[in-house]
């Protein structure tokens, strides 16, 4: 399993536009082959900063999503709202304590 973390900084006046895009597409993203978890986080101190946090079976599944029609529809709309270039990390979990 891999975890994908994407940091996105939006123009303040476009935050609600992003929330609408995410709301309309979140279940479709979560239903992608190999996606086991999807979470949207917002920075408490800088409300223009959001993170998506998703679990994928493997990088192949993540890349299939990144090359899908859904991604091709969602990402350009989201990208148009950015105030800064997004950052992304693909990581492996080594430990978890609950």
PDB file of N, CA and C in Angstrom:
ATOM      1  N   UNK A   1       0.834  -1.181   0.000  1.00  0.00           N
ATOM      2  CA  UNK A   1       0.000   0.000   0.000  1.00  0.00           C
ATOM      3  C   UNK A   1       0.881   1.247   0.000  1.00  0.00           C
ATOM      4  N   UNK A   2       0.410   2.277  -0.688  1.00  0.00           N
ATOM      5  CA  UNK A   2       1.090   3.574  -0.673  1.00  0.00           C
ATOM      6  C   UNK A   2       0.101   4.649  -0.236  1.00  0.00           C
ATOM      7  N   UNK A   3       0.650   5.746   0.237  1.00  0.00           N
ATOM      8  CA  UNK A   3      -0.154   6.901   0.629  1.00  0.00           C
ATOM      9  C   UNK A   3       0.260   8.062  -0.257  1.00  0.00           C
ATOM     10  N   UNK A   4      -0.712   8.747  -0.803  1.00  0.00           N
ATOM     11  CA  UNK A   4      -0.463   9.920  -1.647  1.00  0.00           C
ATOM     12  C   UNK A   4      -0.934  11.155  -0.894  1.00  0.00           C
ATOM     13  N   UNK A   5      -0.032  12.103  -0.735  1.00  0.00           N
ATOM     14  CA  UNK A   5      -0.328  13.368  -0.064  1.00  0.00           C
ATOM     15  C   UNK A   5      -0.108  14.480  -1.078  1.00  0.00           C
ATOM     16  N   UNK A   6      -1.123  15.311  -1.276  1.00  0.00           N
ATOM     17  CA  UNK A   6      -1.022  16.429  -2.203  1.00  0.00           C
ATOM     18  C   UNK A   6      -1.369  17.710  -1.449  1.00  0.00           C
ATOM     19  N   UNK A   7      -0.450  18.665  -1.488  1.00  0.00           N
ATOM     20  CA  UNK A   7      -0.667  19.972  -0.868  1.00  0.00           C
ATOM     21  C   UNK A   7      -1.065  20.961  -1.964  1.00  0.00           C
ATOM     22  N   UNK A   8      -2.177  21.654  -1.724  1.00  0.00           N
ATOM     23  CA  UNK A   8      -2.691  22.611  -2.697  1.00  0.00           C
ATOM     24  C   UNK A   8      -2.988  23.934  -2.001  1.00  0.00           C
ATOM     25  N   UNK A   9      -2.507  25.015  -2.572  1.00  0.00           N
ATOM     26  CA  UNK A   9      -2.773  26.351  -2.049  1.00  0.00           C
ATOM     27  C   UNK A   9      -3.645  27.085  -3.063  1.00  0.00           C
ATOM     28  N   UNK A  10      -4.801  27.521  -2.604  1.00  0.00           N
ATOM     29  CA  UNK A  10      -5.777  28.144  -3.491  1.00  0.00           C
ATOM     30  C   UNK A  10      -5.841  29.652  -3.304  1.00  0.00           C
ATOM     31  N   UNK A  11      -6.258  30.325  -4.350  1.00  0.00           N
ATOM     32  CA  UNK A  11      -6.594  31.739  -4.236  1.00  0.00           C
ATOM     33  C   UNK A  11      -7.768  31.813  -3.258  1.00  0.00           C
ATOM     34  N   UNK A  12      -7.711  32.696  -2.271  1.00  0.00           N
ATOM     35  CA  UNK A  12      -8.771  32.730  -1.246  1.00  0.00           C
ATOM     36  C   UNK A  12     -10.184  32.821  -1.829  1.00  0.00           C
ATOM     37  N   UNK A  13     -10.328  33.572  -2.881  1.00  0.00           N
ATOM     38  CA  UNK A  13     -11.660  33.754  -3.467  1.00  0.00           C
ATOM     39  C   UNK A  13     -12.131  32.521  -4.254  1.00  0.00           C
ATOM     40  N   UNK A  14     -11.268  31.526  -4.405  1.00  0.00           N
ATOM     41  CA  UNK A  14     -11.614  30.324  -5.179  1.00  0.00           C
ATOM     42  C   UNK A  14     -11.784  29.075  -4.308  1.00  0.00           C
ATOM     43  N   UNK A  15     -11.660  29.231  -2.987  1.00  0.00           N
ATOM     44  CA  UNK A  15     -11.776  28.089  -2.078  1.00  0.00           C
ATOM     45  C   UNK A  15     -13.126  27.398  -2.213  1.00  0.00           C
ATOM     46  N   UNK A  16     -14.198  28.153  -2.253  1.00  0.00           N
ATOM     47  CA  UNK A  16     -15.519  27.539  -2.382  1.00  0.00           C
ATOM     48  C   UNK A  16     -15.675  26.808  -3.711  1.00  0.00           C
ATOM     49  N   UNK A  17     -15.036  27.321  -4.766  1.00  0.00           N
ATOM     50  CA  UNK A  17     -15.051  26.622  -6.056  1.00  0.00           C
ATOM     51  C   UNK A  17     -14.369  25.267  -5.928  1.00  0.00           C
ATOM     52  N   UNK A  18     -13.224  25.242  -5.244  1.00  0.00           N
ATOM     53  CA  UNK A  18     -12.529  23.976  -5.039  1.00  0.00           C
ATOM     54  C   UNK A  18     -13.380  23.012  -4.223  1.00  0.00           C
ATOM     55  N   UNK A  19     -13.981  23.501  -3.143  1.00  0.00           N
ATOM     56  CA  UNK A  19     -14.817  22.631  -2.307  1.00  0.00           C
ATOM     57  C   UNK A  19     -15.952  22.016  -3.119  1.00  0.00           C
ATOM     58  N   UNK A  20     -16.522  22.775  -4.036  1.00  0.00           N
ATOM     59  CA  UNK A  20     -17.599  22.254  -4.886  1.00  0.00           C
ATOM     60  C   UNK A  20     -17.076  21.173  -5.830  1.00  0.00           C
ATOM     61  N   UNK A  21     -15.902  21.388  -6.400  1.00  0.00           N
ATOM     62  CA  UNK A  21     -15.292  20.378  -7.276  1.00  0.00           C
ATOM     63  C   UNK A  21     -15.021  19.099  -6.495  1.00  0.00           C
ATOM     64  N   UNK A  22     -14.453  19.256  -5.306  1.00  0.00           N
ATOM     65  CA  UNK A  22     -14.138  18.078  -4.491  1.00  0.00           C
ATOM     66  C   UNK A  22     -15.416  17.342  -4.095  1.00  0.00           C
ATOM     67  N   UNK A  23     -16.416  18.079  -3.675  1.00  0.00           N
ATOM     68  CA  UNK A  23     -17.681  17.465  -3.269  1.00  0.00           C
ATOM     69  C   UNK A  23     -18.296  16.659  -4.414  1.00  0.00           C
ATOM     70  N   UNK A  24     -18.231  17.201  -5.610  1.00  0.00           N
ATOM     71  CA  UNK A  24     -18.816  16.535  -6.777  1.00  0.00           C
ATOM     72  C   UNK A  24     -18.020  15.314  -7.236  1.00  0.00           C
ATOM     73  N   UNK A  25     -16.749  15.245  -6.892  1.00  0.00           N
ATOM     74  CA  UNK A  25     -15.896  14.169  -7.422  1.00  0.00           C
ATOM     75  C   UNK A  25     -15.353  13.211  -6.371  1.00  0.00           C
ATOM     76  N   UNK A  26     -15.506  13.497  -5.096  1.00  0.00           N
ATOM     77  CA  UNK A  26     -14.857  12.691  -4.048  1.00  0.00           C
ATOM     78  C   UNK A  26     -15.247  11.220  -4.089  1.00  0.00           C
ATOM     79  N   UNK A  27     -16.520  10.921  -4.290  1.00  0.00           N
ATOM     80  CA  UNK A  27     -16.930   9.515  -4.309  1.00  0.00           C
ATOM     81  C   UNK A  27     -16.421   8.803  -5.557  1.00  0.00           C
ATOM     82  N   UNK A  28     -16.352   9.512  -6.673  1.00  0.00           N
ATOM     83  CA  UNK A  28     -15.819   8.924  -7.902  1.00  0.00           C
ATOM     84  C   UNK A  28     -14.332   8.638  -7.749  1.00  0.00           C
ATOM     85  N   UNK A  29     -13.615   9.538  -7.073  1.00  0.00           N
ATOM     86  CA  UNK A  29     -12.189   9.306  -6.825  1.00  0.00           C
ATOM     87  C   UNK A  29     -12.029   8.100  -5.902  1.00  0.00           C
ATOM     88  N   UNK A  30     -12.786   8.083  -4.826  1.00  0.00           N
ATOM     89  CA  UNK A  30     -12.696   6.994  -3.851  1.00  0.00           C
ATOM     90  C   UNK A  30     -13.043   5.654  -4.490  1.00  0.00           C
ATOM     91  N   UNK A  31     -13.912   5.667  -5.491  1.00  0.00           N
ATOM     92  CA  UNK A  31     -14.325   4.431  -6.162  1.00  0.00           C
ATOM     93  C   UNK A  31     -13.344   3.960  -7.229  1.00  0.00           C
ATOM     94  N   UNK A  32     -12.265   4.693  -7.438  1.00  0.00           N
ATOM     95  CA  UNK A  32     -11.272   4.273  -8.423  1.00  0.00           C
ATOM     96  C   UNK A  32     -10.620   2.970  -7.977  1.00  0.00           C
ATOM     97  N   UNK A  33     -10.284   2.151  -8.952  1.00  0.00           N
ATOM     98  CA  UNK A  33      -9.630   0.879  -8.669  1.00  0.00           C
ATOM     99  C   UNK A  33      -8.374   1.095  -7.830  1.00  0.00           C
ATOM    100  N   UNK A  34      -8.317   0.443  -6.673  1.00  0.00           N
ATOM    101  CA  UNK A  34      -7.133   0.512  -5.829  1.00  0.00           C
ATOM    102  C   UNK A  34      -7.136   1.634  -4.811  1.00  0.00           C
ATOM    103  N   UNK A  35      -8.127   2.530  -4.834  1.00  0.00           N
ATOM    104  CA  UNK A  35      -8.202   3.599  -3.831  1.00  0.00           C
ATOM    105  C   UNK A  35      -8.991   3.070  -2.636  1.00  0.00           C
ATOM    106  N   UNK A  36      -8.342   3.061  -1.471  1.00  0.00           N
ATOM    107  CA  UNK A  36      -8.948   2.499  -0.271  1.00  0.00           C
ATOM    108  C   UNK A  36      -9.372   3.545   0.754  1.00  0.00           C
ATOM    109  N   UNK A  37      -8.945   4.783   0.542  1.00  0.00           N
ATOM    110  CA  UNK A  37      -9.229   5.822   1.528  1.00  0.00           C
ATOM    111  C   UNK A  37      -8.962   7.169   0.885  1.00  0.00           C
ATOM    112  N   UNK A  38      -9.807   8.147   1.175  1.00  0.00           N
ATOM    113  CA  UNK A  38      -9.616   9.506   0.667  1.00  0.00           C
ATOM    114  C   UNK A  38     -10.040  10.479   1.745  1.00  0.00           C
ATOM    115  N   UNK A  39      -9.197  11.467   1.996  1.00  0.00           N
ATOM    116  CA  UNK A  39      -9.455  12.453   3.032  1.00  0.00           C
ATOM    117  C   UNK A  39      -9.034  13.829   2.523  1.00  0.00           C
ATOM    118  N   UNK A  40      -9.821  14.846   2.839  1.00  0.00           N
ATOM    119  CA  UNK A  40      -9.465  16.228   2.532  1.00  0.00           C
ATOM    120  C   UNK A  40      -9.214  16.952   3.845  1.00  0.00           C
ATOM    121  N   UNK A  41      -8.077  17.608   3.932  1.00  0.00           N
ATOM    122  CA  UNK A  41      -7.678  18.339   5.133  1.00  0.00           C
ATOM    123  C   UNK A  41      -7.464  19.803   4.780  1.00  0.00           C
ATOM    124  N   UNK A  42      -7.755  20.694   5.749  1.00  0.00           N
ATOM    125  CA  UNK A  42      -7.533  22.129   5.559  1.00  0.00           C
ATOM    126  C   UNK A  42      -6.667  22.641   6.703  1.00  0.00           C
ATOM    127  N   UNK A  43      -5.657  23.412   6.353  1.00  0.00           N
ATOM    128  CA  UNK A  43      -4.751  23.985   7.342  1.00  0.00           C
ATOM    129  C   UNK A  43      -5.527  24.908   8.283  1.00  0.00           C
ATOM    130  N   UNK A  44      -5.302  24.773   9.569  1.00  0.00           N
ATOM    131  CA  UNK A  44      -6.001  25.590  10.566  1.00  0.00           C
ATOM    132  C   UNK A  44      -5.530  27.036  10.569  1.00  0.00           C
ATOM    133  N   UNK A  45      -4.267  27.279  10.240  1.00  0.00           N
ATOM    134  CA  UNK A  45      -3.708  28.629  10.302  1.00  0.00           C
ATOM    135  C   UNK A  45      -3.729  29.352   8.966  1.00  0.00           C
ATOM    136  N   UNK A  46      -3.707  28.605   7.865  1.00  0.00           N
ATOM    137  CA  UNK A  46      -3.774  29.198   6.538  1.00  0.00           C
ATOM    138  C   UNK A  46      -4.877  28.468   5.778  1.00  0.00           C
ATOM    139  N   UNK A  47      -6.067  29.021   5.819  1.00  0.00           N
ATOM    140  CA  UNK A  47      -7.237  28.325   5.282  1.00  0.00           C
ATOM    141  C   UNK A  47      -7.231  28.201   3.758  1.00  0.00           C
ATOM    142  N   UNK A  48      -6.237  28.770   3.101  1.00  0.00           N
ATOM    143  CA  UNK A  48      -6.091  28.602   1.659  1.00  0.00           C
ATOM    144  C   UNK A  48      -5.362  27.310   1.307  1.00  0.00           C
ATOM    145  N   UNK A  49      -4.808  26.638   2.300  1.00  0.00           N
ATOM    146  CA  UNK A  49      -4.017  25.426   2.086  1.00  0.00           C
ATOM    147  C   UNK A  49      -4.848  24.191   2.427  1.00  0.00           C
ATOM    148  N   UNK A  50      -4.899  23.282   1.462  1.00  0.00           N
ATOM    149  CA  UNK A  50      -5.598  22.008   1.623  1.00  0.00           C
ATOM    150  C   UNK A  50      -4.645  20.871   1.290  1.00  0.00           C
ATOM    151  N   UNK A  51      -4.944  19.711   1.845  1.00  0.00           N
ATOM    152  CA  UNK A  51      -4.197  18.494   1.548  1.00  0.00           C
ATOM    153  C   UNK A  51      -5.192  17.395   1.204  1.00  0.00           C
ATOM    154  N   UNK A  52      -4.892  16.611   0.181  1.00  0.00           N
ATOM    155  CA  UNK A  52      -5.603  15.353   0.021  1.00  0.00           C
ATOM    156  C   UNK A  52      -4.666  14.258   0.498  1.00  0.00           C
ATOM    157  N   UNK A  53      -5.251  13.283   1.127  1.00  0.00           N
ATOM    158  CA  UNK A  53      -4.533  12.181   1.740  1.00  0.00           C
ATOM    159  C   UNK A  53      -5.269  10.929   1.297  1.00  0.00           C
ATOM    160  N   UNK A  54      -4.624  10.092   0.491  1.00  0.00           N
ATOM    161  CA  UNK A  54      -5.311   8.915  -0.034  1.00  0.00           C
ATOM    162  C   UNK A  54      -4.426   7.679   0.050  1.00  0.00           C
ATOM    163  N   UNK A  55      -5.079   6.536   0.262  1.00  0.00           N
ATOM    164  CA  UNK A  55      -4.398   5.244   0.314  1.00  0.00           C
ATOM    165  C   UNK A  55      -4.694   4.510  -0.994  1.00  0.00           C
ATOM    166  N   UNK A  56      -3.647   3.944  -1.582  1.00  0.00           N
ATOM    167  CA  UNK A  56      -3.765   3.194  -2.836  1.00  0.00           C
ATOM    168  C   UNK A  56      -3.103   1.834  -2.669  1.00  0.00           C
ATOM    169  N   UNK A  57      -3.638   0.848  -3.364  1.00  0.00           N
ATOM    170  CA  UNK A  57      -3.049  -0.498  -3.301  1.00  0.00           C
ATOM    171  C   UNK A  57      -1.580  -0.470  -3.707  1.00  0.00           C
ATOM    172  N   UNK A  58      -1.284   0.301  -4.760  1.00  0.00           N
ATOM    173  CA  UNK A  58       0.081   0.383  -5.271  1.00  0.00           C
ATOM    174  C   UNK A  58       0.182   1.568  -6.232  1.00  0.00           C
ATOM    175  N   UNK A  59       1.376   1.817  -6.702  1.00  0.00           N
ATOM    176  CA  UNK A  59       1.599   2.948  -7.603  1.00  0.00           C
ATOM    177  C   UNK A  59       0.924   2.752  -8.958  1.00  0.00           C
ATOM    178  N   UNK A  60       0.772   1.511  -9.374  1.00  0.00           N
ATOM    179  CA  UNK A  60       0.080   1.237 -10.631  1.00  0.00           C
ATOM    180  C   UNK A  60      -1.356   1.744 -10.569  1.00  0.00           C
ATOM    181  N   UNK A  61      -2.051   1.466  -9.478  1.00  0.00           N
ATOM    182  CA  UNK A  61      -3.434   1.938  -9.318  1.00  0.00           C
ATOM    183  C   UNK A  61      -3.482   3.464  -9.275  1.00  0.00           C
ATOM    184  N   UNK A  62      -2.560   4.077  -8.547  1.00  0.00           N
ATOM    185  CA  UNK A  62      -2.508   5.541  -8.495  1.00  0.00           C
ATOM    186  C   UNK A  62      -2.296   6.110  -9.891  1.00  0.00           C
ATOM    187  N   UNK A  63      -1.374   5.542 -10.632  1.00  0.00           N
ATOM    188  CA  UNK A  63      -1.088   6.045 -11.978  1.00  0.00           C
ATOM    189  C   UNK A  63      -2.249   5.802 -12.939  1.00  0.00           C
ATOM    190  N   UNK A  64      -2.972   4.710 -12.754  1.00  0.00           N
ATOM    191  CA  UNK A  64      -4.163   4.485 -13.584  1.00  0.00           C
ATOM    192  C   UNK A  64      -5.169   5.608 -13.339  1.00  0.00           C
ATOM    193  N   UNK A  65      -5.355   5.987 -12.076  1.00  0.00           N
ATOM    194  CA  UNK A  65      -6.241   7.111 -11.772  1.00  0.00           C
ATOM    195  C   UNK A  65      -5.708   8.402 -12.394  1.00  0.00           C
ATOM    196  N   UNK A  66      -4.417   8.646 -12.260  1.00  0.00           N
ATOM    197  CA  UNK A  66      -3.830   9.884 -12.775  1.00  0.00           C
ATOM    198  C   UNK A  66      -3.922   9.984 -14.293  1.00  0.00           C
ATOM    199  N   UNK A  67      -4.128   8.864 -14.972  1.00  0.00           N
ATOM    200  CA  UNK A  67      -4.286   8.856 -16.429  1.00  0.00           C
ATOM    201  C   UNK A  67      -5.737   8.601 -16.847  1.00  0.00           C
ATOM    202  N   UNK A  68      -6.652   8.654 -15.897  1.00  0.00           N
ATOM    203  CA  UNK A  68      -8.066   8.367 -16.186  1.00  0.00           C
ATOM    204  C   UNK A  68      -8.790   9.596 -16.725  1.00  0.00           C
ATOM    205  N   UNK A  69      -9.955   9.338 -17.302  1.00  0.00           N
ATOM    206  CA  UNK A  69     -10.816  10.432 -17.763  1.00  0.00           C
ATOM    207  C   UNK A  69     -11.247  11.293 -16.583  1.00  0.00           C
ATOM    208  N   UNK A  70     -11.526  10.663 -15.441  1.00  0.00           N
ATOM    209  CA  UNK A  70     -11.946  11.420 -14.259  1.00  0.00           C
ATOM    210  C   UNK A  70     -10.879  12.428 -13.855  1.00  0.00           C
ATOM    211  N   UNK A  71      -9.641  11.988 -13.743  1.00  0.00           N
ATOM    212  CA  UNK A  71      -8.555  12.898 -13.389  1.00  0.00           C
ATOM    213  C   UNK A  71      -8.429  13.998 -14.441  1.00  0.00           C
ATOM    214  N   UNK A  72      -8.593  13.628 -15.696  1.00  0.00           N
ATOM    215  CA  UNK A  72      -8.515  14.592 -16.784  1.00  0.00           C
ATOM    216  C   UNK A  72      -9.605  15.652 -16.726  1.00  0.00           C
ATOM    217  N   UNK A  73     -10.699  15.349 -16.065  1.00  0.00           N
ATOM    218  CA  UNK A  73     -11.772  16.321 -15.876  1.00  0.00           C
ATOM    219  C   UNK A  73     -11.572  17.152 -14.616  1.00  0.00           C
ATOM    220  N   UNK A  74     -11.175  16.498 -13.532  1.00  0.00           N
ATOM    221  CA  UNK A  74     -11.089  17.158 -12.219  1.00  0.00           C
ATOM    222  C   UNK A  74      -9.839  18.024 -12.089  1.00  0.00           C
ATOM    223  N   UNK A  75      -8.682  17.508 -12.488  1.00  0.00           N
ATOM    224  CA  UNK A  75      -7.428  18.214 -12.239  1.00  0.00           C
ATOM    225  C   UNK A  75      -7.331  19.562 -12.955  1.00  0.00           C
ATOM    226  N   UNK A  76      -7.678  19.680 -14.233  1.00  0.00           N
ATOM    227  CA  UNK A  76      -7.587  20.997 -14.879  1.00  0.00           C
ATOM    228  C   UNK A  76      -8.465  22.056 -14.202  1.00  0.00           C
ATOM    229  N   UNK A  77      -9.661  21.662 -13.768  1.00  0.00           N
ATOM    230  CA  UNK A  77     -10.544  22.603 -13.064  1.00  0.00           C
ATOM    231  C   UNK A  77      -9.929  23.031 -11.737  1.00  0.00           C
ATOM    232  N   UNK A  78      -9.340  22.074 -11.037  1.00  0.00           N
ATOM    233  CA  UNK A  78      -8.718  22.358  -9.743  1.00  0.00           C
ATOM    234  C   UNK A  78      -7.472  23.213  -9.930  1.00  0.00           C
ATOM    235  N   UNK A  79      -6.651  22.846 -10.885  1.00  0.00           N
ATOM    236  CA  UNK A  79      -5.388  23.541 -11.149  1.00  0.00           C
ATOM    237  C   UNK A  79      -5.603  25.030 -11.455  1.00  0.00           C
ATOM    238  N   UNK A  80      -6.707  25.354 -12.099  1.00  0.00           N
ATOM    239  CA  UNK A  80      -7.009  26.748 -12.459  1.00  0.00           C
ATOM    240  C   UNK A  80      -7.253  27.625 -11.232  1.00  0.00           C
ATOM    241  N   UNK A  81      -7.465  27.016 -10.070  1.00  0.00           N
ATOM    242  CA  UNK A  81      -7.792  27.751  -8.844  1.00  0.00           C
ATOM    243  C   UNK A  81      -6.578  28.006  -7.948  1.00  0.00           C
ATOM    244  N   UNK A  82      -5.424  27.449  -8.310  1.00  0.00           N
ATOM    245  CA  UNK A  82      -4.240  27.510  -7.451  1.00  0.00           C
ATOM    246  C   UNK A  82      -3.644  28.911  -7.347  1.00  0.00           C
ATOM    247  N   UNK A  83      -3.155  29.212  -6.157  1.00  0.00           N
ATOM    248  CA  UNK A  83      -2.363  30.418  -5.932  1.00  0.00           C
ATOM    249  C   UNK A  83      -0.876  30.083  -6.011  1.00  0.00           C
ATOM    250  N   UNK A  84      -0.541  28.807  -5.769  1.00  0.00           N
ATOM    251  CA  UNK A  84       0.842  28.334  -5.816  1.00  0.00           C
ATOM    252  C   UNK A  84       0.861  26.956  -6.475  1.00  0.00           C
ATOM    253  N   UNK A  85       2.024  26.571  -6.952  1.00  0.00           N
ATOM    254  CA  UNK A  85       2.195  25.251  -7.540  1.00  0.00           C
ATOM    255  C   UNK A  85       1.948  24.186  -6.463  1.00  0.00           C
ATOM    256  N   UNK A  86       1.189  23.135  -6.790  1.00  0.00           N
ATOM    257  CA  UNK A  86       0.948  22.085  -5.800  1.00  0.00           C
ATOM    258  C   UNK A  86       2.212  21.261  -5.538  1.00  0.00           C
ATOM    259  N   UNK A  87       2.214  20.595  -4.406  1.00  0.00           N
ATOM    260  CA  UNK A  87       3.291  19.671  -4.050  1.00  0.00           C
ATOM    261  C   UNK A  87       2.673  18.321  -3.787  1.00  0.00           C
ATOM    262  N   UNK A  88       3.375  17.248  -4.141  1.00  0.00           N
ATOM    263  CA  UNK A  88       2.839  15.908  -3.945  1.00  0.00           C
ATOM    264  C   UNK A  88       3.929  14.949  -3.501  1.00  0.00           C
ATOM    265  N   UNK A  89       3.528  14.017  -2.653  1.00  0.00           N
ATOM    266  CA  UNK A  89       4.426  12.983  -2.158  1.00  0.00           C
ATOM    267  C   UNK A  89       3.714  11.643  -2.222  1.00  0.00           C
ATOM    268  N   UNK A  90       4.440  10.625  -2.621  1.00  0.00           N
ATOM    269  CA  UNK A  90       3.967   9.254  -2.542  1.00  0.00           C
ATOM    270  C   UNK A  90       4.853   8.566  -1.519  1.00  0.00           C
ATOM    271  N   UNK A  91       4.237   8.072  -0.446  1.00  0.00           N
ATOM    272  CA  UNK A  91       5.000   7.530   0.673  1.00  0.00           C
ATOM    273  C   UNK A  91       4.483   6.142   1.040  1.00  0.00           C
ATOM    274  N   UNK A  92       5.327   5.408   1.756  1.00  0.00           N
ATOM    275  CA  UNK A  92       4.946   4.116   2.321  1.00  0.00           C
ATOM    276  C   UNK A  92       4.864   4.259   3.826  1.00  0.00           C
ATOM    277  N   UNK A  93       3.850   3.667   4.404  1.00  0.00           N
ATOM    278  CA  UNK A  93       3.693   3.706   5.855  1.00  0.00           C
ATOM    279  C   UNK A  93       4.545   2.615   6.479  1.00  0.00           C
ATOM    280  N   UNK A  94       5.276   2.987   7.498  1.00  0.00           N
ATOM    281  CA  UNK A  94       6.103   2.001   8.182  1.00  0.00           C
ATOM    282  C   UNK A  94       5.532   1.596   9.544  1.00  0.00           C
ATOM    283  N   UNK A  95       4.898   2.522  10.229  1.00  0.00           N
ATOM    284  CA  UNK A  95       4.332   2.224  11.551  1.00  0.00           C
ATOM    285  C   UNK A  95       3.045   3.003  11.733  1.00  0.00           C
ATOM    286  N   UNK A  96       2.152   2.430  12.502  1.00  0.00           N
ATOM    287  CA  UNK A  96       0.919   3.111  12.873  1.00  0.00           C
ATOM    288  C   UNK A  96       0.547   2.668  14.281  1.00  0.00           C
ATOM    289  N   UNK A  97       0.297   3.610  15.131  1.00  0.00           N
ATOM    290  CA  UNK A  97      -0.139   3.326  16.495  1.00  0.00           C
ATOM    291  C   UNK A  97      -1.530   3.892  16.671  1.00  0.00           C
ATOM    292  N   UNK A  98      -2.410   3.130  17.237  1.00  0.00           N
ATOM    293  CA  UNK A  98      -3.784   3.590  17.457  1.00  0.00           C
ATOM    294  C   UNK A  98      -4.108   3.527  18.916  1.00  0.00           C
TER     295      UNK A  98
END
